[in-house]
Amino acid sequence: MTSRLSAITLNTFREAVRDRVLYNLVLFVLLLVATAPLFGQISIDIERLVLVNVGLSSISLFGVIIAIFIGIGLVSKEIEKRTLYTILCRPVRRWEFIVGKYCGLVMTLVVNATLMTVGFYVALLVTAHHLTASDARLLVAVYFAILEFLMMTAVTLLFSSFSTPIFSALFAFALFVIGTFADDLRNFAAASQGVIGLILTAAAYVVPNFASLNVISQVAHDQPVPGNVVLFNTLYALLYSAAVTAGAVLIFERRNLK
Amino acid sequence: MKATRTIITPAALLLAALFTASVFSLQKVEALRGKEATLEEVLYLPSAKTLKRLSLGYTGLLADIYWTRAVQYFGSKHGQHSTRYDLLDPLLEITTDLDPHLIVAYQDGSLFLSQPPPWGAGQPDKAAALLEKGIRNNPEYWRMYFTLGFVHYLDRHDFKAAQKAFEDGANVPGALPFMRVMAAKMAENAEDIGTAITLWQGVFETTKDKMVRDTAVKHLDSLRADAGIAELERRIKLYQEKTGTLPETWADMVRVGLLRGIPLDPSGAPFELTPDGAVQVRDPGKFPFLGQFEKK
């Protein structure tokens, strides 16, 4: 089972790495990070802050975009090219296929995030001429961005398991936007009563909560992120991603592929 | 091959012509809309609350963009010697709503707001409100209390409020002892040039903004020239009491031991002595705030 999973994971990773969209986006982020010091020059006293905000926001946002653009084709492409039937003819279970695809895309995103983070730190070094201990705190925001990717990949895969690529992209992006408003949704739910309150509370828990994973402003101002927040955010992202991937498996298991 | 070239050359020429024409059209549109059209649209369409929603959580990035816009707006108005800075306060409000910890927006932004036109917006009340908001959001940053005391004292002439700001700032851990000295000075309820110089010196040493530094230098030079003139006029009175006449030249005062040499203003030029015993600077253009402190 492990060898089958790792084979699908590595294959998905290789396929994603060959995708031109990926390189365009990574290049765009690196360019953005490279121009951030120039942007800081036209403002006052915020060169580092601009670089941190541009760099971390780009890593997070473009990672999400990559997750959506590559994620939407994970299942549908295999069906379209009829390669899925070749895979499923072998002793590969459907859930192994979905989980392998998930791991492959997550692996791609982690490698991308690492590359973009290296680029970001190089830009930071060029701007400030040295790195300080507080710069290490910025890695918390990168780590949270990776947790965001885990959840977005699961969500995209869920839609990809039953819908067309275009609709999958629309649904996934809409869920990402709603996820950034998760705190507002929670507040609406708290302010509402009766059935509506219950529905809103349920909705607030069903959509991914990305608001708690965005600590960019906090780390940019050198404010610490408590260890408990890191721990419970990790737990939340892992559990949520596992639950959504399980949902994707469930749908794919029941899907008629004939 | 030849056929391809016959298509590529006219296509490239057409592209260049169309692009050039599009640049001219855009310039025409920009001229029709006016210089501040883009800024106004960006400013007035969305409120800070709406912007927060639209930012998808990337509020820090948006705040940096808005702060840059505020700086550029102030810079362009300052360059035109404008007396109206209508968009400055809303821009600073949005910036600090988006990122309540952007210290520079409160510190330099309040100086942009408080200074009289054409040096600033001439809105010291709004500057004080912005700084109070900054203190609410960053109570551990004692320098914000210094700037608030500065605005209350020099621009709003509210000694009580200035004293409270310096006292509150002095209680913040890490605050420099001179905050207590400033609070005591404010308690004297008097405007003196020495205090004004100390305050402007504090601004000069803490700001990284070139425009604010330049303004601080001009204020410091003007205040030092004011102080020099006041001291020279005091000595001229002493000369008159001693000799019964007014001095005709500085050399007369040197001769009786009231001066050691020709007195120089902060620009390095000699002060000028008028026949009626008054003192003035040679080039008033170098001291735009000369005499303003006494007028308040």
Coordinates of C-alpha atoms in Angstrom, one line a residue:
Chain A
M1 CA 0.0 0.0 0.0
T2 CA 2.8 2.4 1.0
S3 CA 4.6 1.8 -2.3
R4 CA 1.4 2.4 -4.3
L5 CA 0.7 5.6 -2.4
S6 CA 4.3 6.9 -2.8
A7 CA 4.2 6.0 -6.5
I8 CA 1.1 8.1 -7.1
T9 CA 2.5 10.9 -4.9
L10 CA 5.8 11.1 -6.8
N11 CA 4.0 10.8 -10.1
T12 CA 1.7 13.7 -9.2
F13 CA 4.6 15.7 -8.0
R14 CA 6.5 15.1 -11.3
E15 CA 3.5 16.0 -13.4
A16 CA 2.9 19.2 -11.4
V17 CA 6.6 20.2 -11.7
R18 CA 6.2 19.8 -15.5
D19 CA 3.2 22.2 -15.5
R20 CA 4.1 25.6 -17.0
V21 CA 1.5 27.4 -14.9
L22 CA 3.6 26.5 -11.8
Y23 CA 6.8 28.1 -13.1
N24 CA 5.0 31.2 -14.2
L25 CA 3.5 31.7 -10.8
V26 CA 6.7 31.0 -8.9
L27 CA 8.6 33.3 -11.2
F28 CA 6.0 36.0 -10.7
V29 CA 6.3 35.7 -6.9
L30 CA 10.1 35.9 -7.1
L31 CA 9.8 39.0 -9.2
L32 CA 7.4 40.5 -6.8
V33 CA 9.7 39.9 -3.9
A34 CA 12.6 41.3 -5.9
T35 CA 10.7 44.5 -6.6
A36 CA 9.5 44.9 -3.0
P37 CA 12.6 46.8 -1.9
L38 CA 12.0 49.3 -4.7
F39 CA 8.4 49.7 -3.6
G40 CA 9.7 50.4 0.0
Q41 CA 11.9 53.2 -1.4
I42 CA 9.0 55.4 -2.5
S43 CA 7.4 55.2 1.0
I44 CA 8.9 56.2 4.4
D45 CA 10.5 53.9 6.9
I46 CA 8.7 50.8 5.8
E47 CA 11.2 49.1 3.4
R48 CA 11.4 45.9 5.6
L49 CA 7.7 46.0 6.4
V50 CA 6.8 46.2 2.7
L51 CA 9.1 43.4 1.8
V52 CA 7.7 41.2 4.6
N53 CA 4.1 42.0 3.7
V54 CA 4.6 41.5 -0.1
G55 CA 6.8 38.4 0.4
L56 CA 4.6 36.6 2.9
S57 CA 1.3 37.6 1.2
S58 CA 2.7 36.4 -2.2
I59 CA 3.8 33.1 -0.8
S60 CA 0.4 32.5 0.8
L61 CA -1.8 33.8 -2.0
F62 CA 0.1 32.3 -4.9
G63 CA 0.4 29.0 -3.1
V64 CA -3.4 29.0 -2.8
I65 CA -3.7 29.8 -6.5
I66 CA -1.3 27.0 -7.5
A67 CA -3.3 24.6 -5.2
I68 CA -6.4 25.6 -7.1
F69 CA -5.0 25.6 -10.6
I70 CA -3.2 22.3 -10.4
G71 CA -5.7 20.7 -8.0
I72 CA -8.7 21.1 -10.3
G73 CA -7.1 18.9 -13.0
L74 CA -5.9 16.2 -10.7
V75 CA -8.8 13.8 -11.2
S76 CA -10.4 15.3 -14.3
K77 CA -7.2 15.2 -16.4
E78 CA -6.7 11.5 -15.5
I79 CA -10.3 10.8 -16.7
E80 CA -9.9 12.9 -19.8
K81 CA -6.7 11.2 -20.8
R82 CA -8.1 7.9 -19.8
T83 CA -5.0 7.2 -17.7
L84 CA -7.2 6.7 -14.7
Y85 CA -8.5 3.5 -16.1
T86 CA -5.0 2.2 -16.6
I87 CA -4.2 3.0 -13.0
L88 CA -7.4 1.6 -11.5
C89 CA -6.9 -1.6 -13.6
R90 CA -3.9 -2.3 -11.5
P91 CA -4.2 -3.3 -7.8
V92 CA -4.7 0.4 -6.8
R93 CA -7.7 1.3 -4.7
R94 CA -9.6 4.5 -5.4
W95 CA -8.8 6.0 -2.0
E96 CA -5.1 5.3 -2.6
F97 CA -5.4 7.3 -5.9
I98 CA -7.1 10.3 -4.1
V99 CA -4.7 10.3 -1.1
G100 CA -1.7 9.9 -3.4
K101 CA -2.8 12.8 -5.6
Y102 CA -3.4 14.9 -2.4
C103 CA 0.1 14.1 -1.1
G104 CA 1.7 14.8 -4.5
L105 CA 0.2 18.2 -4.7
V106 CA 1.0 19.0 -1.1
M107 CA 4.6 18.0 -1.8
T108 CA 4.7 20.3 -4.8
L109 CA 3.3 23.2 -2.7
V110 CA 5.8 22.6 0.1
V111 CA 8.7 22.6 -2.4
N112 CA 7.4 25.8 -4.0
A113 CA 6.9 27.5 -0.7
T114 CA 10.4 26.5 0.3
L115 CA 11.8 28.0 -2.9
M116 CA 9.8 31.2 -2.5
T117 CA 10.8 31.5 1.1
V118 CA 14.5 31.2 0.1
G119 CA 13.9 34.0 -2.4
F120 CA 12.1 36.0 0.2
Y121 CA 15.0 35.7 2.7
V122 CA 17.6 36.6 0.1
A123 CA 15.6 39.8 -0.7
L124 CA 15.4 40.4 3.1
L125 CA 19.2 40.0 3.4
V126 CA 19.7 42.3 0.4
T127 CA 17.4 45.0 1.9
A128 CA 18.6 44.9 5.5
H129 CA 22.2 43.6 4.9
H130 CA 21.8 41.2 7.8
L131 CA 19.3 38.8 9.3
T132 CA 18.2 39.0 12.9
A133 CA 16.7 36.5 15.3
S134 CA 13.3 38.2 14.8
D135 CA 13.4 37.3 11.1
A136 CA 13.1 33.6 12.1
R137 CA 9.6 34.5 13.5
L138 CA 8.5 35.2 9.9
L139 CA 8.8 31.4 9.3
V140 CA 5.6 31.0 11.4
A141 CA 3.7 32.8 8.8
V142 CA 5.2 30.6 6.1
Y143 CA 4.3 27.5 8.2
F144 CA 0.7 28.8 8.5
A145 CA 0.6 29.4 4.7
I146 CA 1.6 25.7 4.2
L147 CA -1.2 24.7 6.6
E148 CA -3.5 26.8 4.4
F149 CA -2.2 24.9 1.4
L150 CA -3.0 21.5 3.1
M151 CA -6.6 22.7 3.5
M152 CA -7.0 24.3 0.1
T153 CA -5.6 21.2 -1.7
A154 CA -8.1 19.0 0.1
V155 CA -10.9 21.4 -0.8
T156 CA -9.9 21.5 -4.4
L157 CA -9.5 17.8 -4.6
L158 CA -13.0 17.4 -3.1
F159 CA -14.5 19.5 -5.9
S160 CA -12.3 17.9 -8.5
S161 CA -13.5 14.5 -7.5
F162 CA -17.1 15.2 -8.8
S163 CA -17.0 18.4 -10.8
T164 CA -15.5 19.9 -14.0
P165 CA -12.2 21.8 -13.7
I166 CA -13.9 25.2 -14.2
F167 CA -16.5 24.6 -11.6
S168 CA -14.0 23.1 -9.3
A169 CA -11.9 26.3 -9.6
L170 CA -14.9 28.5 -9.0
F171 CA -16.1 26.5 -6.0
A172 CA -12.6 26.3 -4.5
F173 CA -11.9 30.0 -4.9
A174 CA -15.3 30.9 -3.5
L175 CA -14.6 28.7 -0.4
F176 CA -11.2 30.3 0.0
V177 CA -12.8 33.8 0.0
I178 CA -15.5 32.6 2.5
G179 CA -12.8 31.0 4.6
T180 CA -11.0 34.4 5.0
F181 CA -14.4 35.7 6.4
A182 CA -14.7 32.8 8.8
D183 CA -14.5 35.1 11.8
D184 CA -17.3 37.3 10.5
L185 CA -19.4 34.2 9.9
R186 CA -18.8 33.1 13.5
N187 CA -19.8 36.6 14.7
F188 CA -23.0 36.5 12.5
A189 CA -23.8 33.1 14.0
A190 CA -23.2 34.3 17.5
A191 CA -25.5 37.3 16.9
S192 CA -28.3 35.1 15.3
Q193 CA -30.8 33.0 17.2
G194 CA -32.9 29.9 16.5
V195 CA -32.6 27.9 13.4
I196 CA -30.7 30.6 11.5
G197 CA -28.2 30.7 14.3
L198 CA -27.7 27.0 14.2
I199 CA -27.3 27.0 10.4
L200 CA -24.8 29.8 10.5
T201 CA -22.8 28.1 13.3
A202 CA -22.8 24.9 11.2
A203 CA -21.7 26.8 8.1
A204 CA -19.0 28.6 10.1
Y205 CA -17.5 25.2 11.1
V206 CA -17.9 23.6 7.7
V207 CA -16.0 26.2 5.8
P208 CA -12.3 26.3 6.3
N209 CA -11.2 29.0 8.7
F210 CA -8.3 30.8 7.0
A211 CA -8.6 33.9 9.2
S212 CA -6.8 32.2 12.1
L213 CA -4.0 31.1 9.8
N214 CA -3.1 34.6 8.6
V215 CA -0.5 36.0 11.0
I216 CA 1.4 38.1 8.4
S217 CA 0.7 41.5 10.0
Q218 CA 1.5 40.1 13.4
V219 CA 4.9 38.7 12.5
A220 CA 5.7 41.7 10.3
H221 CA 5.5 43.9 13.4
D222 CA 7.6 41.3 15.3
Q223 CA 4.8 40.3 17.5
P224 CA 5.1 36.7 18.8
V225 CA 2.6 34.0 17.8
P226 CA 1.8 31.9 21.0
G227 CA 2.9 28.2 20.9
N228 CA -0.7 27.1 21.6
V229 CA -1.9 28.9 18.5
V230 CA 0.7 27.1 16.4
L231 CA -0.2 23.8 18.0
F232 CA -4.0 24.1 17.6
N233 CA -3.8 25.6 14.2
T234 CA -1.7 22.6 13.1
L235 CA -4.2 20.2 14.7
Y236 CA -7.1 22.0 13.1
A237 CA -5.5 22.1 9.6
L238 CA -4.6 18.4 9.7
L239 CA -8.0 17.3 11.0
Y240 CA -9.9 19.5 8.6
S241 CA -7.8 18.4 5.6
A242 CA -8.1 14.7 6.6
A243 CA -11.9 15.1 6.9
V244 CA -12.3 16.9 3.5
T245 CA -9.9 14.3 1.8
A246 CA -12.1 11.6 3.3
G247 CA -15.1 13.3 1.8
A248 CA -13.3 13.4 -1.6
V249 CA -12.5 9.6 -1.2
L250 CA -16.2 8.9 -0.4
I251 CA -17.4 10.7 -3.4
F252 CA -14.8 9.2 -5.7
E253 CA -15.5 5.7 -4.4
R254 CA -19.2 6.0 -5.4
R255 CA -18.5 7.7 -8.7
N256 CA -19.5 5.8 -11.8
L257 CA -16.4 6.0 -14.0
K258 CA -17.9 4.0 -16.9
Chain B
M1 CA 9.7 32.5 -45.3
K2 CA 9.2 35.6 -47.5
A3 CA 5.4 35.4 -46.9
T4 CA 6.1 35.3 -43.2
R5 CA 8.2 38.4 -43.4
T6 CA 5.6 40.3 -45.3
I7 CA 3.2 39.6 -42.5
I8 CA 5.6 40.2 -39.6
T9 CA 6.9 43.6 -40.7
P10 CA 3.5 45.3 -41.1
A11 CA 2.2 43.6 -38.0
A12 CA 5.1 44.9 -35.9
L13 CA 4.7 48.4 -37.4
L14 CA 0.9 48.3 -36.7
L15 CA 1.6 47.1 -33.1
A16 CA 4.1 49.9 -32.5
A17 CA 1.7 52.5 -34.0
L18 CA -1.3 51.2 -32.0
F19 CA 0.7 51.1 -28.8
T20 CA 1.9 54.7 -29.3
A21 CA -1.6 55.8 -30.1
S22 CA -2.9 54.1 -26.9
V23 CA -0.2 55.9 -24.8
F24 CA -1.4 59.3 -26.2
S25 CA -5.1 58.4 -25.6
L26 CA -4.3 57.4 -22.0
Q27 CA -2.4 60.7 -21.4
K28 CA -5.5 62.5 -22.7
V29 CA -7.7 60.6 -20.4
E30 CA -5.4 61.3 -17.4
A31 CA -5.3 65.0 -18.3
L32 CA -9.2 65.0 -18.4
R33 CA -9.5 63.2 -15.1
G34 CA -7.1 65.4 -13.2
K35 CA -4.1 64.4 -11.2
E36 CA -6.0 63.3 -8.1
A37 CA -8.7 61.3 -9.8
T38 CA -7.1 57.9 -9.2
L39 CA -6.4 58.7 -5.6
E40 CA -9.9 60.0 -4.9
E41 CA -11.4 56.9 -6.4
V42 CA -9.2 54.6 -4.4
L43 CA -9.9 56.6 -1.3
Y44 CA -13.6 57.2 -1.5
L45 CA -15.1 54.1 -3.0
P46 CA -14.2 51.7 -0.3
S47 CA -14.2 52.4 3.5
A48 CA -11.5 50.9 5.6
K49 CA -14.0 48.2 6.7
T50 CA -14.8 47.3 3.1
L51 CA -11.1 47.4 2.2
K52 CA -10.4 45.0 5.0
R53 CA -13.0 42.6 3.6
L54 CA -11.6 43.0 0.0
S55 CA -8.0 42.3 1.2
L56 CA -8.8 38.7 1.9
G57 CA -6.9 39.0 5.2
Y58 CA -3.8 40.6 3.6
T59 CA -4.5 43.9 5.4
G60 CA -0.8 44.6 6.2
L61 CA 0.0 44.7 2.5
L62 CA -2.9 47.0 1.8
A63 CA -1.9 49.3 4.7
D64 CA 1.6 49.6 3.1
I65 CA 0.0 50.6 -0.2
Y66 CA -2.2 53.2 1.5
W67 CA 0.7 54.6 3.6
T68 CA 2.7 55.0 0.4
R69 CA -0.2 56.8 -1.2
A70 CA -0.5 59.1 1.8
V71 CA 3.3 59.9 1.6
Q72 CA 3.1 60.5 -2.2
Y73 CA 0.0 62.7 -1.8
F74 CA 1.6 64.8 0.9
G75 CA 4.9 65.0 -1.1
S76 CA 3.1 66.2 -4.3
K77 CA 1.0 68.8 -2.4
H78 CA 4.1 69.9 -0.4
G79 CA 6.0 70.3 -3.7
Q80 CA 3.2 72.5 -5.1
H81 CA 3.2 74.6 -1.9
S82 CA -0.5 73.7 -1.6
T83 CA -2.6 75.0 1.3
R84 CA -5.2 72.2 1.1
Y85 CA -4.5 68.6 2.0
D86 CA -8.1 67.4 2.0
L87 CA -7.3 63.7 1.4
L88 CA -4.5 63.4 3.9
D89 CA -6.5 62.7 7.0
P90 CA -8.8 60.1 5.3
L91 CA -5.8 58.4 3.8
L92 CA -4.1 58.2 7.2
E93 CA -7.3 57.0 8.8
I94 CA -7.7 54.1 6.3
T95 CA -4.0 53.2 6.6
T96 CA -4.1 53.0 10.4
D97 CA -7.5 51.1 10.3
L98 CA -5.9 48.5 8.0
D99 CA -2.7 48.2 10.1
P100 CA -3.2 49.7 13.7
H101 CA 0.5 48.9 14.5
L102 CA 2.0 50.9 11.6
I103 CA 3.8 53.4 13.9
V104 CA 5.3 55.5 11.2
A105 CA 1.8 56.4 9.9
Y106 CA 0.9 57.9 13.2
Q107 CA 4.3 59.5 13.9
D108 CA 5.0 61.1 10.6
G109 CA 1.4 61.3 9.5
S110 CA 0.5 63.5 12.5
L111 CA 3.3 65.9 11.7
F112 CA 2.1 66.1 8.1
L113 CA -1.3 67.0 9.5
S114 CA -0.3 69.4 12.3
Q115 CA 2.1 71.7 10.5
P116 CA 0.6 75.0 9.1
P117 CA 0.1 75.2 5.3
P118 CA 2.1 75.0 3.1
W119 CA 4.2 72.9 5.4
G120 CA 1.3 70.6 6.3
A121 CA -2.4 70.3 6.4
G122 CA -2.8 72.8 9.3
Q123 CA -5.1 70.3 11.1
P124 CA -3.6 69.9 14.6
D125 CA -6.9 68.6 16.1
K126 CA -6.9 65.8 13.6
A127 CA -3.2 65.1 14.2
A128 CA -3.9 64.8 18.0
A129 CA -6.9 62.5 17.3
L130 CA -4.6 60.3 15.0
L131 CA -2.0 60.1 17.8
E132 CA -4.5 59.3 20.4
K133 CA -5.7 56.4 18.2
G134 CA -2.1 55.3 17.8
I135 CA -1.6 55.3 21.6
R136 CA -4.8 53.3 22.1
N137 CA -3.4 50.7 19.6
N138 CA 0.3 50.8 20.7
P139 CA 0.3 51.9 24.4
E140 CA 3.8 50.6 24.9
Y141 CA 5.4 53.0 22.4
W142 CA 6.3 56.0 24.5
R143 CA 7.5 58.2 21.6
M144 CA 3.9 58.5 20.4
Y145 CA 3.2 60.4 23.7
F146 CA 6.1 62.7 22.9
T147 CA 4.6 63.5 19.5
L148 CA 1.2 64.0 21.1
G149 CA 2.7 66.4 23.7
F150 CA 4.5 68.2 20.8
V151 CA 1.3 68.7 18.8
H152 CA -0.7 69.8 21.9
Y153 CA 2.1 72.3 22.9
L154 CA 3.3 73.8 19.7
D155 CA 0.3 73.5 17.4
R156 CA -2.7 73.4 19.7
H157 CA -1.2 75.5 22.5
D158 CA -3.0 73.3 25.0
F159 CA -0.5 73.1 27.9
K160 CA -2.7 70.9 30.1
A161 CA -3.1 68.3 27.4
A162 CA 0.6 68.5 26.6
Q163 CA 1.5 68.0 30.2
K164 CA -0.8 65.0 30.5
A165 CA 0.7 63.5 27.3
F166 CA 4.3 63.9 28.5
E167 CA 3.3 62.5 32.0
D168 CA 1.6 59.5 30.5
G169 CA 4.5 58.9 28.2
A170 CA 7.0 59.1 31.1
N171 CA 5.1 56.3 32.9
V172 CA 5.6 53.9 30.0
P173 CA 8.5 51.5 30.7
G174 CA 11.6 52.4 28.8
A175 CA 10.6 56.1 28.3
L176 CA 13.5 58.5 28.5
P177 CA 13.8 60.7 31.6
F178 CA 13.4 63.9 29.6
M179 CA 9.7 63.1 29.2
R180 CA 9.3 64.1 32.9
V181 CA 11.3 67.2 32.3
M182 CA 9.0 68.1 29.5
A183 CA 5.9 67.5 31.6
A184 CA 7.3 69.9 34.2
K185 CA 8.0 72.5 31.6
M186 CA 4.4 72.2 30.4
A187 CA 3.2 72.7 33.9
E188 CA 4.8 76.2 33.8
N189 CA 2.1 77.1 31.3
A190 CA 4.5 79.2 29.2
E191 CA 5.7 79.0 25.7
D192 CA 9.5 79.5 25.6
I193 CA 11.9 79.1 22.7
G194 CA 14.1 76.6 24.6
T195 CA 11.3 74.2 25.1
A196 CA 10.2 74.5 21.4
I197 CA 13.8 73.9 20.4
T198 CA 14.0 70.7 22.6
L199 CA 10.8 69.4 21.0
W200 CA 11.8 70.1 17.4
Q201 CA 15.2 68.5 18.2
G202 CA 13.4 65.4 19.4
V203 CA 11.4 65.3 16.1
F204 CA 14.6 65.8 14.0
E205 CA 16.4 63.0 15.8
T206 CA 13.6 60.4 15.6
T207 CA 12.1 60.9 12.1
K208 CA 13.4 59.2 9.0
D209 CA 11.3 61.2 6.6
K210 CA 13.3 63.7 4.6
M211 CA 10.3 66.2 4.4
V212 CA 9.8 66.1 8.2
R213 CA 13.5 66.4 8.8
D214 CA 13.7 69.4 6.5
T215 CA 10.8 71.0 8.2
A216 CA 12.4 70.3 11.6
V217 CA 15.7 71.9 10.4
K218 CA 13.8 75.0 9.2
H219 CA 12.0 75.3 12.5
L220 CA 15.2 74.8 14.5
D221 CA 17.0 77.4 12.5
S222 CA 14.1 79.9 12.8
L223 CA 13.8 79.3 16.5
R224 CA 17.6 79.7 17.1
A225 CA 17.5 82.9 15.0
D226 CA 14.5 84.1 17.1
A227 CA 16.5 83.3 20.3
G228 CA 19.6 85.1 18.9
I229 CA 17.6 88.2 18.0
A230 CA 16.0 88.3 21.4
E231 CA 19.4 88.0 23.1
L232 CA 21.0 90.7 20.9
E233 CA 18.1 93.1 21.5
R234 CA 18.5 92.5 25.2
R235 CA 22.2 93.4 25.0
I236 CA 21.4 96.5 22.8
K237 CA 19.2 97.7 25.6
L238 CA 22.1 97.2 28.0
Y239 CA 24.3 99.2 25.6
Q240 CA 21.7 102.0 25.5
E241 CA 21.5 102.1 29.3
K242 CA 25.3 102.2 29.5
T243 CA 26.0 104.8 26.8
G244 CA 22.8 106.6 26.4
T245 CA 22.8 106.0 22.6
L246 CA 22.1 103.1 20.2
P247 CA 25.0 101.2 18.7
E248 CA 25.7 102.0 15.1
T249 CA 27.7 98.8 14.4
W250 CA 28.3 95.5 16.2
A251 CA 31.9 96.7 16.7
D252 CA 30.5 99.4 19.1
M253 CA 29.1 96.6 21.3
V254 CA 32.3 94.6 21.1
R255 CA 34.2 97.6 22.2
V256 CA 32.2 97.9 25.5
G257 CA 32.4 94.1 26.1
L258 CA 28.8 93.3 25.4
L259 CA 29.8 91.1 22.4
R260 CA 32.9 89.0 21.7
G261 CA 32.6 89.4 17.9
I262 CA 30.2 89.8 15.0
P263 CA 27.1 87.7 15.9
L264 CA 26.1 85.1 13.3
D265 CA 22.7 83.7 12.5
P266 CA 22.2 79.9 12.2
S267 CA 23.0 80.0 8.4
G268 CA 26.4 81.6 9.2
A269 CA 25.6 85.1 7.9
P270 CA 26.0 88.1 10.3
F271 CA 22.9 89.4 12.0
E272 CA 22.0 92.9 10.8
L273 CA 21.7 95.9 13.1
T274 CA 19.1 98.5 12.0
P275 CA 19.5 102.3 12.9
D276 CA 16.5 102.0 15.3
G277 CA 18.4 99.3 17.3
A278 CA 16.4 96.3 16.0
V279 CA 18.0 93.1 14.8
Q280 CA 17.2 91.1 11.7
V281 CA 18.6 88.3 9.6
R282 CA 20.3 89.0 6.3
D283 CA 18.2 86.4 4.3
P284 CA 14.7 85.9 5.8
G285 CA 14.0 83.3 3.1
K286 CA 16.2 80.9 5.0
F287 CA 14.1 81.2 8.1
P288 CA 10.5 80.7 7.0
F289 CA 9.2 80.4 10.6
L290 CA 11.1 83.4 12.0
G291 CA 9.1 85.4 14.5
Q292 CA 6.2 82.9 14.4
F293 CA 6.8 81.6 17.9
E294 CA 6.3 85.0 19.5
K295 CA 3.2 85.6 17.4
K296 CA 1.4 82.6 18.9

